[in-house]
XYZ file of C-alpha atoms in Angstrom:
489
model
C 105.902 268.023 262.920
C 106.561 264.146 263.800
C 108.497 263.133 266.447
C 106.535 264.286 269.639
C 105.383 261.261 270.647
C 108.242 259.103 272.646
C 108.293 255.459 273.349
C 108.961 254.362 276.877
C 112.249 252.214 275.861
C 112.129 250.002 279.208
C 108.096 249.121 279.080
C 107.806 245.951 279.758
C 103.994 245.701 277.779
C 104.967 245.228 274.444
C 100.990 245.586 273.134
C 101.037 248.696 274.778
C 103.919 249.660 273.731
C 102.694 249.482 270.161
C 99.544 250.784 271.147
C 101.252 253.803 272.292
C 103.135 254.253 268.957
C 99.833 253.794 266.753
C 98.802 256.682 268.822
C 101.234 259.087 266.986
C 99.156 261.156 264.175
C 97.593 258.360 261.874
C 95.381 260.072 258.929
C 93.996 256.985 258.421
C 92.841 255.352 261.176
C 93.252 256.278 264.799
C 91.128 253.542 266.297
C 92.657 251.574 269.678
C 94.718 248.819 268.268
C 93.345 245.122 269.106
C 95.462 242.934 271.510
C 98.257 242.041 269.832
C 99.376 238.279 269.763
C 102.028 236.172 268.079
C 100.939 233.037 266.404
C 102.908 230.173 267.218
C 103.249 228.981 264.266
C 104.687 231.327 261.684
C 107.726 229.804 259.572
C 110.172 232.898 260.646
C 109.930 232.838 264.642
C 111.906 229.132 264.460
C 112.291 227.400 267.518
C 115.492 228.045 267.332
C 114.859 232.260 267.691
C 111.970 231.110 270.878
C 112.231 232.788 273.911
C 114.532 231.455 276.363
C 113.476 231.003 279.948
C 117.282 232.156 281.246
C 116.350 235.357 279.262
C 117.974 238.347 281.670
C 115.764 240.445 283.825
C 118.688 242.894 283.751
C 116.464 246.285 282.994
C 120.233 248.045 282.567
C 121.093 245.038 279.940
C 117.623 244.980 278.241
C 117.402 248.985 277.654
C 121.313 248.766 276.766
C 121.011 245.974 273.976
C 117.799 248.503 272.485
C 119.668 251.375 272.646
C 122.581 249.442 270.445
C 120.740 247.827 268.282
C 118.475 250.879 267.426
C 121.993 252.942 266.431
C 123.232 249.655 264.348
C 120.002 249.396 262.723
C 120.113 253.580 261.494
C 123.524 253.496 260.547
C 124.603 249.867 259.455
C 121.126 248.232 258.931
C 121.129 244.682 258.490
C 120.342 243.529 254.436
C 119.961 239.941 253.314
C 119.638 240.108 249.343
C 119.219 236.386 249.555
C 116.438 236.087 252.260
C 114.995 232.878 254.076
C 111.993 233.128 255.652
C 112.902 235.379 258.426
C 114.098 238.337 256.568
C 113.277 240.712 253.546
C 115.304 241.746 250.667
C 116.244 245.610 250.910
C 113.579 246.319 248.290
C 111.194 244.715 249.961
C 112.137 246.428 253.616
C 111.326 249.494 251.282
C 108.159 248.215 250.542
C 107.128 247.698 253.858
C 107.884 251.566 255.262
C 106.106 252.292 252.621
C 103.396 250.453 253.938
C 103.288 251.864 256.974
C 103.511 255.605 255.456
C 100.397 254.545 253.566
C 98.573 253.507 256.030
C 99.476 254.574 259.388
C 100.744 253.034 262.607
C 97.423 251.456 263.549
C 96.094 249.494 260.425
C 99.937 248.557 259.512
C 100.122 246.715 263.245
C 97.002 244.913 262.187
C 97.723 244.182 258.836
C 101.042 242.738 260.099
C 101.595 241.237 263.293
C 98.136 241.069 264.758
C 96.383 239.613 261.875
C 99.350 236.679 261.765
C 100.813 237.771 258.223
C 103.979 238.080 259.531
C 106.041 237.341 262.617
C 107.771 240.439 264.593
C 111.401 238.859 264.200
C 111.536 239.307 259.792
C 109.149 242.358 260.655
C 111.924 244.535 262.158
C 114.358 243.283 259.168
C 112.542 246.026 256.822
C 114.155 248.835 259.783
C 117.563 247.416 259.626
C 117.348 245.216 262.529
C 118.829 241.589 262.811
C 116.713 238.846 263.289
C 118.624 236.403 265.105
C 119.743 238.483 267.555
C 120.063 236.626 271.369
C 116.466 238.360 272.594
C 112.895 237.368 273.111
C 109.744 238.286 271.663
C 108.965 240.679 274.293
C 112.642 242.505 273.461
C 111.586 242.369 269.999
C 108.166 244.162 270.201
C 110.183 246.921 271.908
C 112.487 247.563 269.071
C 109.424 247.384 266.481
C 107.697 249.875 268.561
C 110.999 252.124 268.258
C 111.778 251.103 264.671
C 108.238 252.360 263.780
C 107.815 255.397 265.731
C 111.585 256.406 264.166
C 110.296 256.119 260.563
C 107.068 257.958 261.156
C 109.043 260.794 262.028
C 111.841 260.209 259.533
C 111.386 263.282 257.154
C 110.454 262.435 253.725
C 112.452 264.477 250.329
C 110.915 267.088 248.751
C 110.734 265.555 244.919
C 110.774 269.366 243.321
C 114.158 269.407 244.455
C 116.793 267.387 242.843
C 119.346 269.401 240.816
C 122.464 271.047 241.528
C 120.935 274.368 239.949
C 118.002 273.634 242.121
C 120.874 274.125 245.356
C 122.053 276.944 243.836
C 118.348 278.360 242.995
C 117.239 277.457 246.978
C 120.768 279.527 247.752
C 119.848 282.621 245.785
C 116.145 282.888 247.065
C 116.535 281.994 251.059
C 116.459 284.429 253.233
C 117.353 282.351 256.652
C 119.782 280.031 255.950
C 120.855 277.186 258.544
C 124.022 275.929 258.318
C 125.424 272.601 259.868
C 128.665 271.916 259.895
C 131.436 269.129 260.788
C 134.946 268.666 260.972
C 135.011 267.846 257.183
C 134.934 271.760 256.355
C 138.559 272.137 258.259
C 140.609 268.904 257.046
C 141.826 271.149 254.159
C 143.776 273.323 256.945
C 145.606 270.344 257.754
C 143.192 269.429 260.805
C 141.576 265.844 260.662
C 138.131 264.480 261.443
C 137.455 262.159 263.325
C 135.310 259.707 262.204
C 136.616 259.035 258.416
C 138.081 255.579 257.893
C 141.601 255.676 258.092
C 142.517 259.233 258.200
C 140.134 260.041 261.061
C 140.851 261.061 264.415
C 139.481 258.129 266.235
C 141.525 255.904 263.364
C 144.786 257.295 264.326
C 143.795 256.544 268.422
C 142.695 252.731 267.423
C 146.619 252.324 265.834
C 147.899 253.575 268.646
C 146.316 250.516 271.126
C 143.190 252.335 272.622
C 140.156 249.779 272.518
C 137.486 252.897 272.872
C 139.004 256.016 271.065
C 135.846 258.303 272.813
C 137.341 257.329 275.843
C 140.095 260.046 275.817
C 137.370 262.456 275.639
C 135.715 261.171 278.721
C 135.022 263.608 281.476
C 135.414 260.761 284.468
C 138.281 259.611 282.492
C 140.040 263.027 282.020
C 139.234 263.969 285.689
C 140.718 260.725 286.699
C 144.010 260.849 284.717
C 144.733 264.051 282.278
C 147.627 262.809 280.567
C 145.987 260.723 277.729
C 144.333 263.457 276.637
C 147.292 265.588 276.626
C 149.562 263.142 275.041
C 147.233 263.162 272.298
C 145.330 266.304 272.067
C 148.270 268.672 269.442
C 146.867 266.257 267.066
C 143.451 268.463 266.819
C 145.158 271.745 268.569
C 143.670 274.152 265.668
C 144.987 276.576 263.430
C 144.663 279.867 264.314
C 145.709 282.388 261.465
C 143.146 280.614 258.285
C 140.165 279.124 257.169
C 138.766 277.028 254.925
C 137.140 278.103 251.364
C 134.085 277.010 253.012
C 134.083 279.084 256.094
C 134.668 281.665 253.392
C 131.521 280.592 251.981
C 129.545 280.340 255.437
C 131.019 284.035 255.824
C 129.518 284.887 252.024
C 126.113 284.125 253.313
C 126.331 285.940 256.477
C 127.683 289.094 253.635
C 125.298 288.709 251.674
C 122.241 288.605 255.195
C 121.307 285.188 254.367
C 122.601 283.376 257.574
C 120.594 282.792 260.230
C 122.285 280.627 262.326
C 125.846 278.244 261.871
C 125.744 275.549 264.083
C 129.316 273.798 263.940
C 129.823 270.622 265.240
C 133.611 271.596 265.525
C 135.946 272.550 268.200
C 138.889 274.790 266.221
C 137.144 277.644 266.497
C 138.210 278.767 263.006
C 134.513 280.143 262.539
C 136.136 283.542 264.889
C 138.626 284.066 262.433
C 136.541 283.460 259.273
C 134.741 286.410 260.894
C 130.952 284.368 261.397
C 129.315 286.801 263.944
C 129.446 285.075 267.457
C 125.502 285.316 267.804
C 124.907 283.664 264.746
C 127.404 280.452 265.928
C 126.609 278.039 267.840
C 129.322 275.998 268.623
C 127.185 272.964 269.702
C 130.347 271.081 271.262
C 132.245 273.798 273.039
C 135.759 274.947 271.480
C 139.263 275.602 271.805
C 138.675 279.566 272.216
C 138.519 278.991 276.395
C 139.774 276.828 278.583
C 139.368 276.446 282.503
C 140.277 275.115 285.799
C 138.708 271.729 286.966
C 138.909 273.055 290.407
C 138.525 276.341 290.843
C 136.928 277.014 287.404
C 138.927 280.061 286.186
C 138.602 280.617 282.315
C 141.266 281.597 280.355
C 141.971 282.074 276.629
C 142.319 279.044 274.930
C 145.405 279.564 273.336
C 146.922 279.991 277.280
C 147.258 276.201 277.414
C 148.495 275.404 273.383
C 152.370 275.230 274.435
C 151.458 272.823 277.101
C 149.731 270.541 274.782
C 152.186 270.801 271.619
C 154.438 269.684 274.519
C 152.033 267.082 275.597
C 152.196 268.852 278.863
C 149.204 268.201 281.494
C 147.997 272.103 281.952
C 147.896 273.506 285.365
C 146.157 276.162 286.555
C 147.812 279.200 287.389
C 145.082 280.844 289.269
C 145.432 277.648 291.896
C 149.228 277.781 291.268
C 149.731 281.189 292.809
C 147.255 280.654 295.580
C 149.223 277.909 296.877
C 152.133 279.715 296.270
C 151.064 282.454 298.920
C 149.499 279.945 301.224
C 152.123 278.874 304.243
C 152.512 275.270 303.683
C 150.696 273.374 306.880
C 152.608 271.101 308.776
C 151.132 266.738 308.121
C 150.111 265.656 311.408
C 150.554 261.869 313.275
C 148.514 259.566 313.582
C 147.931 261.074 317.290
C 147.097 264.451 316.215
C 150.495 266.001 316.938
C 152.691 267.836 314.813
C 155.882 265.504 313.127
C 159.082 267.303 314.910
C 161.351 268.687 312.152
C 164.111 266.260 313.486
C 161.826 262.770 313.225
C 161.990 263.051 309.307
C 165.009 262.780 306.825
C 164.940 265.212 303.673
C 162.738 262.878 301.616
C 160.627 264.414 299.714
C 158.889 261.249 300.067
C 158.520 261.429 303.961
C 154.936 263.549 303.839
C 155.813 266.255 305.754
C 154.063 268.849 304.263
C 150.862 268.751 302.988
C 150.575 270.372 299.971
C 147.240 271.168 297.774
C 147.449 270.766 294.053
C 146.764 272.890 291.513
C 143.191 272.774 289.697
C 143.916 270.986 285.588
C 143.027 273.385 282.617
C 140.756 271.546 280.442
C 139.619 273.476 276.974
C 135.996 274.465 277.227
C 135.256 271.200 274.167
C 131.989 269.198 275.443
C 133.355 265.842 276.743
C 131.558 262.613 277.321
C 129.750 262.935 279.740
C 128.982 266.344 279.805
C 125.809 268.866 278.935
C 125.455 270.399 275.180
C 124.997 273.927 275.813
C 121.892 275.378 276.498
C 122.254 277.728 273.883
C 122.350 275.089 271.439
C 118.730 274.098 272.446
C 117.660 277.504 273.092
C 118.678 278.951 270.166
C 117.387 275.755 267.958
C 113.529 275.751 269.753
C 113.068 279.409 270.496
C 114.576 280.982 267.563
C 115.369 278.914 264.514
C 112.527 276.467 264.031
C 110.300 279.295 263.336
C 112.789 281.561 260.740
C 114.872 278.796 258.956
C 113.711 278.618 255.059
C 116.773 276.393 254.108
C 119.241 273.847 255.766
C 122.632 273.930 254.463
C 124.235 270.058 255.970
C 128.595 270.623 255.199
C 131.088 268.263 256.137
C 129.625 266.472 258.600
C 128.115 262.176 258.566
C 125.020 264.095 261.281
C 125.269 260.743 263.074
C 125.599 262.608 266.839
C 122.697 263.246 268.288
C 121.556 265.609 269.332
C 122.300 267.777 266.047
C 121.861 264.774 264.166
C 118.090 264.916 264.700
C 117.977 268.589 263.636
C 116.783 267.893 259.762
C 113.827 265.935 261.744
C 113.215 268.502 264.079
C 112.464 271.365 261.549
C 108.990 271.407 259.452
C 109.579 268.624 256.673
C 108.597 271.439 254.226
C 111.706 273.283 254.911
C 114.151 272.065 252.290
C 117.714 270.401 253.138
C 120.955 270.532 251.214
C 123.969 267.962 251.988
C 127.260 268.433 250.981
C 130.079 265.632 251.942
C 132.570 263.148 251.005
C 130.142 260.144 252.209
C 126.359 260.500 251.189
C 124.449 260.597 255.057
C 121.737 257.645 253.612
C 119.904 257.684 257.465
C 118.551 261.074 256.634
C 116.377 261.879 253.169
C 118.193 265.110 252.381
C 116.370 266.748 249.610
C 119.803 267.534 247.434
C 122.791 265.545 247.944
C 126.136 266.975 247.045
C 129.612 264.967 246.945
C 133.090 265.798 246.756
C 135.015 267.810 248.348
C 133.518 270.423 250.612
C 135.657 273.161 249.441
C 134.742 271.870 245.496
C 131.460 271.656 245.838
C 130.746 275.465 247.654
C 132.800 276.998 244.748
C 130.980 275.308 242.458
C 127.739 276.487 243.902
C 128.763 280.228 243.923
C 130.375 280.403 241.012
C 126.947 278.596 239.769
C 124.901 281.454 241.836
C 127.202 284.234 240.410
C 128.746 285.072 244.301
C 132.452 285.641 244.904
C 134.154 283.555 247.629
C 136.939 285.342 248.969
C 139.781 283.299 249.530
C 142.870 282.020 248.098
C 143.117 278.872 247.974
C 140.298 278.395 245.615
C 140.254 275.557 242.912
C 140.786 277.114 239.696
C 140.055 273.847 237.833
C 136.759 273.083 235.928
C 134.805 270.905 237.805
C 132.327 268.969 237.185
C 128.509 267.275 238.265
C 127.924 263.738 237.549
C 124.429 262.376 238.758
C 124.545 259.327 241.687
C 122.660 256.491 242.166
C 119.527 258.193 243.554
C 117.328 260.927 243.034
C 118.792 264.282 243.875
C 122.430 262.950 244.449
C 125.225 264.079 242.645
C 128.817 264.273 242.605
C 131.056 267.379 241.892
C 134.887 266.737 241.191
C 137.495 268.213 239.012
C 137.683 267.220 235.302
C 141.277 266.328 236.200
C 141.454 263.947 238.768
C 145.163 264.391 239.222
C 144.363 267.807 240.565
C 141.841 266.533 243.173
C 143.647 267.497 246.976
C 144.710 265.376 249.474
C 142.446 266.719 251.890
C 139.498 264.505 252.840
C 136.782 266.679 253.225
């Protein structure tokens, strides 16, 4: 399994720091790379793109910009389809991860930036990284390192898989089925993501003025001042008396003992009412099922605290609440330790007479910013899965938060991967990719596999699979368009 090796991101020896990534398993050559050096005269480092001498020492900056420019490059990698000399064409970025597939870490280093071929700055265009960005060499060889190390462990597709009867075939014969899921599987019930364009959660928060929509969900932030969050939180208060066709299907293969584990991304908590047995769930970002006290930590039932926020009340706790209502009230004292008289103050309720203790907040048991995963998540994933799992099931969900997003990379590459969404996921090389609707697409797949979904709301029109644009991608819809949903799952 790739991935084991990790590159220091704040090293400040960039030949070692592709030394150390040519040390990850190369079948081809595992010799110690040569010294590394950049030739001064290659057309695409421009003296223009040099190194600047007022270059910030800032390690916080430096590891920052990596971090940022790493995400950009997995998710919205940089293309030029009419390259100078500093950057390849997309087919030719292709060509050169091929490359280094072919021959491994150490000889593509050589063959590359050591023998003078090419310069590191067009280099890390073929991993979706910019090449005029405001950085120096040294900043650059970091990345590379990264970039490479990231598509060694990248897993490849499976080519015997590529049809939608090949889904429903890998359905029929698994026996431990992992399913991942995101908020895509819900927006039928009404309940939106949040990361779609436009009808997403985080969408709706950018209309309303706030620069950094995450920031509502930050723990400092919601310790420091509750009410944004509860001003805005009955917009993803969940539904509590349905599900989704598709939790109908995730409850199908738990039926029918094919589950092994759903790990939901989501925080409605609809899986408990779709019946998915609570120790095959992990709900990898907490839920609304609980909530507790920021103080003194007393957990409730989730649904305690829903006519609080459909009022876009702050919550208090009522644990705290009756303690101080029992407690006698002490007496503020002066600045010279003595009690304040009852006659030196008017009836203000202003004048600080009393000092008063306030009541803990009651914040729903969802996994802020800023907060740990659960260590089930982990536990379950490392101790349990990894060795069962014989199929990953990907629904509703773009799998760009990590850490579930590295899941598909974490498993043995042999293990085959199914993703079913709106939006192909192009950062991971799922072996079958599925789009439309969520709730289409699972219908289609059991009515395909001969299995009965039990629910109501069912599409009852034909549908239909059209092949995409690559290998193994196709797209499921009604024959009607008219009769397509609103729903953007």
């Amino acid at each position: 399994m790739m991935g084991d090796n990790l590159v220091d991101l704040t090293s400040s020896q960039p030949e070692k720091q592709l030394e150390s990534v040519a040390r990850v398993q190369d079948p081809v050559n595992s010799a110690t790379l040569p010294q590394l050096v950049e030739p001064d005269d290659l057309e695409d480092d421009t003296d223009d793109l040099e190194d600047s001498e007022s270059e910030s020492d800032d390690s916080d900056i430096f590891e920052s910009a990596l971090t940022d420019e790493l995400e950009r490059a997995e998710f919205e990698p940089y293309t030029d389809d009419d390259p100078g000399p500093i950057s390849y064409t997309p087919v030719e970025g292709k060509d050169i991860r091929d490359k280094l597939r072919r021959l491994g870490p150490n000889r593509f280093i050589e063959q590359t930036i050591t023998s003078g071929v090419v310069g590191v700055r067009k280099l890390v265009t073929a991993f979706g990284v910019r090449p005029d960005l405001p950085y120096g060499t040294r900043w650059y060889y970091q990345i590379l390192g990264q970039c490479i190390q990231r598509e060694l462990r990248r897993r490849q597709k499976l080519t015997e898989y590529n049809t939608v009867d090949d889904a429903v075939s890998l359905l029929q014969k698994s026996k431990n089925i992992m399913v991942i899921t995101g908020a895509g599987i819900s927006t039928s019930l009404g309940i939106p993501d949040f990361r779609s364009k436009n009808t997403g959660f985080y969408s709706k928060l950018l209309a309303r003025g706030f620069d950094s929509p995450e920031d509502v969900f930050d723990i400092g932030n919601f310790d420091e001042d509750p009410t944004h969050f509860y001003e805005l939180a009955h917009d993803i208060l969940p539904v509590t008396d349905r599900c989704s066709p598709t939790h109908a299907f995730i409850k199908l293969l738990q039926d029918k003992q094919k589950l092994l584990t759903n790990y939901t991304q989501n925080i409605d908590n609809i899986e408990e009412y779709a019946g998915i047995d609570p120790e095959r769930l992990i709900q990898c970002h907490g839920s609304w099922a609980t909530a507790s006290c920021r103080k003194c930590h007393t957990e409730v039932k989730g649904d305690a605290i829903f006519e609080d926020v459909r009022q876009h009340k702050v919550s208090l706790c009522k644990t705290c609440l009756d303690i101080i209502e029992k407690q006698p009230r002490k007496r503020k004292r002066t600045s010279n330790g003595k009690s304040k008289s009852r006659s030196s103050h008017s009836d203000s309720e202003d004048d600080g007479r009393y000092d008063v203790p306030q009541p803990g907040v009651m914040k729903p048991n969802i996994t802020f910013f800023g907060e740990k995963l659960p260590s089930r998540f982990f536990d379950r994933l490392t101790e349990h899965d990894v060795a069962m799992v014989d199929l990953i099931v990907v629904i509703g969900t773009s799998m760009k938060v990590a850490p579930v997003s590295e899941i598909p990379n974490f498993v043995d590459e042999k293990v085959p991967q199914i993703y079913i969404s709106r939006e192909p996921a192009d950062h991971i090389n799922f072996d079958i990719t599925l789009l439309g609707y969520c709730d289409d697409v699972v219908a289609e797949l059991a009515k395909r596999a001969g299995w009965e979904i039990k629910h109501t709301n069912l599409t009852e029109e034909p549908l239909t699979a059209t092949p995409g644009p690559k290998t193994g991608q196709w797209n499921i819809a009604p024959l009607n368009p008219a009769t397509q949903p609103a729903s953007t799952n």
